[in-house]
Amino acid sequence: MSPRPTVLVVAATDSSGGAGITRDVQVLADFSVDARCVITAVTAQSDSQVSAVHHIAPAIIRAQVAAAFETGRVSVIKIGMLGNRASVDAIIDSLPQDVSIPIVLDPVLVSTSGGMLLDAGGRDAMRRNLLPRAALVTPNVPEAAALLDADIASNEAELIEQAQRLLQLGPQAVLIKGGHWSGAEAVDLLVSRTYGPHRIPSPRLRATKRGTGCALASAIAAGMASGMSLLDACGYAKRYVLQMLRRQ
Ligand code: PLP
């Protein structure tokens, strides 16, 4: 029997259970994909605030990565909250150079409640050293602007332009999530080195569930680990998150 697809999740805890590693592992289980994990930070959070963050020591982050890879094959790496510069650097140094393992990078910067989830040095290191290694980076509209030090895009043409500029920072593909925008549809925009922009629309729901960004990136990673193309995995993941929001 061939081993089940496995995603290595690099993430933080969220004591409310809404986002972070709890959400990632739930999604991977829904896709019958196994999870290995590297914890970068422990956060004390409710749905309304981030009250404390404890960053895990870089040596412990490196040891978790090494042990996760010793355990066996990893199909895809999914990276969520990193927290600070030291954690970004520890992940960059310790991940294998094997480019055949795709990296799905959710550039988590700020929680929905407004808590800072990555410091300025971490954002810089992510932009310079992690984005170029990603198969896919999945910012929301404010994160795309922050990664580019630009104003928040106010229409789809500006968003496509920002997606193209993010692509120039080195990832193979960029998916900008339109959930933070208004309008009847929530359109995600996918651009890659070989195609795009590709629109992935869905009806906009009046839902406020947290952890949708974590869920989308994990669902994409799970789809890719199960053999889907990047484009199919993005469409499938979008439908999965829509169902998750409808269930709330
Ligand atoms: N907390 C942790 C640990 C996360 O990993 C994330 C997102 O990845 C968040 C909070 C942010 O989630 P939300 O925007 O739903 O608050």
XYZ file of C-alpha atoms and ligand atoms in Angstrom:
264
model
C 0.000 0.000 0.000
C 1.420 3.422 -0.892
C 1.767 5.830 2.053
C -0.997 8.406 2.526
C -0.186 11.890 1.265
C 1.389 13.947 4.027
C 1.541 17.701 4.559
C 4.091 19.273 6.874
C 2.271 22.132 8.596
C 4.374 25.000 9.967
C 1.992 26.935 12.214
C 1.186 28.460 15.584
C -1.403 27.411 18.137
C -4.590 29.420 18.650
C -6.164 28.786 22.051
C -9.618 29.729 20.698
C -9.352 26.872 18.184
C -10.476 29.178 15.376
C -7.265 29.383 13.382
C -3.706 28.072 13.294
C -2.707 24.454 13.761
C -6.137 23.319 15.028
C -7.830 24.508 11.854
C -5.042 23.171 9.605
C -5.211 19.666 11.060
C -9.037 19.594 10.852
C -8.876 20.482 7.153
C -6.183 17.921 6.364
C -8.251 15.251 8.139
C -11.258 16.196 5.975
C -9.103 15.505 2.913
C -7.752 12.215 4.373
C -4.256 13.695 4.318
C -1.813 13.069 7.188
C -0.219 15.994 9.040
C 3.211 16.441 10.507
C 3.729 19.669 12.380
C 6.254 22.318 13.351
C 5.014 24.815 15.956
C 6.484 28.308 15.656
C 4.558 30.115 18.415
C 1.973 29.601 21.131
C -0.728 32.264 21.101
C -3.340 33.113 23.710
C -6.329 34.270 21.660
C -10.053 34.650 21.812
C -12.157 35.621 18.821
C -11.796 39.276 19.852
C -8.120 39.626 20.793
C -4.608 38.199 20.774
C -3.602 38.555 24.445
C -0.156 36.896 24.405
C 2.351 35.318 22.008
C 5.248 33.068 23.026
C 7.752 32.508 20.221
C 9.355 29.079 20.117
C 13.178 29.142 20.224
C 14.776 28.828 16.756
C 16.741 25.718 17.837
C 13.463 23.984 18.744
C 11.899 25.000 15.414
C 14.896 23.539 13.554
C 14.730 20.349 15.631
C 11.007 19.937 14.833
C 11.668 20.309 11.089
C 14.499 17.762 11.204
C 12.425 15.258 13.180
C 9.382 15.698 10.922
C 11.489 14.858 7.857
C 13.199 11.923 9.616
C 9.735 10.447 10.162
C 9.157 9.955 6.441
C 8.151 11.435 3.138
C 6.451 14.862 2.981
C 4.341 15.638 -0.105
C 3.714 19.371 0.456
C 4.805 21.975 3.044
C 2.185 24.463 4.255
C 3.457 27.511 6.145
C 1.171 29.695 8.273
C 1.968 32.000 11.217
C 5.715 32.455 11.799
C 5.613 35.286 14.349
C 9.017 36.902 14.157
C 12.233 37.221 12.204
C 14.046 34.505 14.162
C 11.321 31.967 13.309
C 11.294 32.935 9.623
C 15.088 32.507 9.516
C 14.913 29.155 11.351
C 12.390 27.849 8.830
C 14.372 29.118 5.846
C 17.600 27.481 7.134
C 16.075 24.177 8.106
C 13.691 23.320 5.261
C 15.267 20.944 2.766
C 16.459 22.493 -0.509
C 14.397 19.845 -2.369
C 12.350 21.964 -4.768
C 10.200 18.959 -5.664
C 8.340 19.465 -2.356
C 6.004 22.394 -3.064
C 5.602 25.089 -0.408
C 2.188 26.750 0.071
C 2.874 29.972 1.985
C 0.035 31.781 3.774
C 1.730 35.093 4.671
C -0.029 35.592 8.019
C 0.613 39.153 9.209
C -2.333 40.305 11.377
C -5.291 38.460 12.954
C -8.870 39.422 12.130
C -9.040 40.823 15.688
C -6.099 43.155 14.886
C -3.240 41.350 16.703
C 0.210 41.460 15.052
C 1.229 37.955 14.007
C 4.533 38.773 12.240
C 7.041 41.486 13.141
C 8.527 43.893 10.567
C 11.868 42.035 10.379
C 9.996 38.774 9.781
C 8.001 40.327 6.970
C 11.237 41.513 5.347
C 12.883 38.100 5.627
C 9.730 36.429 4.294
C 9.654 38.751 1.301
C 13.338 38.269 0.472
C 14.003 34.631 1.353
C 10.752 32.679 1.647
C 8.583 34.039 -1.170
C 11.144 32.918 -3.807
C 10.835 29.327 -2.531
C 7.038 29.170 -2.556
C 5.051 27.242 -5.150
C 2.109 29.393 -4.105
C 1.659 32.398 -1.811
C -1.883 33.181 -0.616
C -2.183 36.765 0.726
C -5.495 38.470 1.365
C -5.905 41.987 -0.059
C -4.280 43.847 2.904
C -1.445 41.283 3.123
C -0.685 41.698 -0.598
C -0.405 45.458 -0.078
C 1.750 45.055 3.049
C 4.161 42.676 1.298
C 4.604 45.274 -1.446
C 4.647 48.320 0.873
C 1.795 49.565 -1.318
C -1.671 51.009 -0.726
C -4.546 48.533 -0.479
C -5.862 47.828 -4.002
C -9.224 49.421 -4.594
C -10.305 47.572 -7.733
C -9.608 44.336 -9.573
C -7.164 45.894 -12.063
C -4.995 47.162 -9.184
C -5.207 43.767 -7.531
C -4.021 42.007 -10.692
C -1.139 44.467 -10.882
C -0.197 43.696 -7.248
C -0.410 39.956 -7.940
C 2.004 40.393 -10.877
C 4.381 42.421 -8.689
C 4.295 39.711 -6.006
C 5.104 37.147 -8.694
C 8.233 39.143 -9.506
C 9.402 38.530 -5.903
C 9.921 34.886 -6.868
C 7.023 32.535 -6.057
C 5.727 30.226 -8.812
C 2.150 31.460 -8.303
C 0.154 34.002 -6.296
C -3.455 33.654 -5.131
C -4.901 36.902 -3.757
C -8.005 36.202 -1.646
C -10.836 38.642 -2.225
C -12.682 37.859 1.009
C -11.790 41.210 2.601
C -13.451 43.134 -0.197
C -17.080 44.127 -0.595
C -19.348 43.155 -3.510
C -21.763 40.326 -4.225
C -18.961 37.936 -5.132
C -15.756 37.029 -3.291
C -13.292 36.641 -6.174
C -9.874 35.101 -5.626
C -7.274 35.904 -8.295
C -4.646 33.364 -9.299
C -1.616 34.349 -11.356
C 1.329 32.117 -12.144
C 4.405 32.156 -14.336
C 2.526 30.212 -17.010
C -1.072 31.484 -16.847
C -3.424 34.000 -15.391
C -4.976 36.044 -14.135
C -7.503 33.336 -13.394
C -10.648 34.406 -11.480
C -12.074 32.018 -8.865
C -15.420 33.525 -7.843
C -17.840 32.451 -5.108
C -20.922 34.044 -3.589
C -20.069 36.356 -0.672
C -21.578 35.047 2.566
C -22.345 37.098 5.658
C -20.073 34.835 7.646
C -17.428 35.820 10.145
C -15.762 32.515 10.877
C -12.083 32.890 11.791
C -9.348 30.773 10.302
C -10.664 30.830 6.734
C -7.221 31.838 5.417
C -5.591 28.920 7.256
C -8.323 26.594 5.973
C -7.970 27.693 2.356
C -4.184 27.282 2.276
C -4.401 23.906 4.036
C -7.083 22.719 1.628
C -4.909 23.772 -1.337
C -1.919 21.940 0.192
C -4.097 18.863 0.779
C -5.363 18.936 -2.814
C -1.833 19.220 -4.187
C -0.617 16.441 -1.865
C -3.424 14.264 -3.275
C -2.206 14.834 -6.836
C -4.322 17.789 -8.017
C -2.834 20.531 -10.202
C -2.369 23.900 -8.511
C -5.326 25.353 -10.418
C -7.653 22.453 -9.537
C -6.506 22.518 -5.901
C -7.296 26.269 -5.643
C -10.810 25.820 -7.073
C -11.526 22.772 -4.925
C -10.232 24.523 -1.792
C -12.392 27.573 -2.461
C -15.509 25.354 -2.659
C -14.442 23.560 0.530
C -14.134 26.858 2.473
C -17.501 28.013 1.139
C -19.096 24.848 2.522
C -17.284 25.375 5.822
C -18.736 28.900 6.051
C -22.227 27.648 5.164
C -22.030 25.084 7.992
C -21.295 27.708 10.690
N -3.825 32.953 14.845
C -3.038 32.040 14.276
C -2.215 31.175 15.149
C -3.011 31.928 12.895
O -2.227 31.020 12.300
C -3.808 32.770 12.099
C -3.850 32.669 10.631
O -3.157 31.913 10.023
C -4.597 33.709 12.740
C -4.589 33.764 14.109
C -5.425 34.650 11.976
O -6.647 34.118 11.722
P -7.865 35.104 11.664
O -7.526 36.110 10.609
O -8.994 34.256 11.265
O -7.982 35.745 13.021
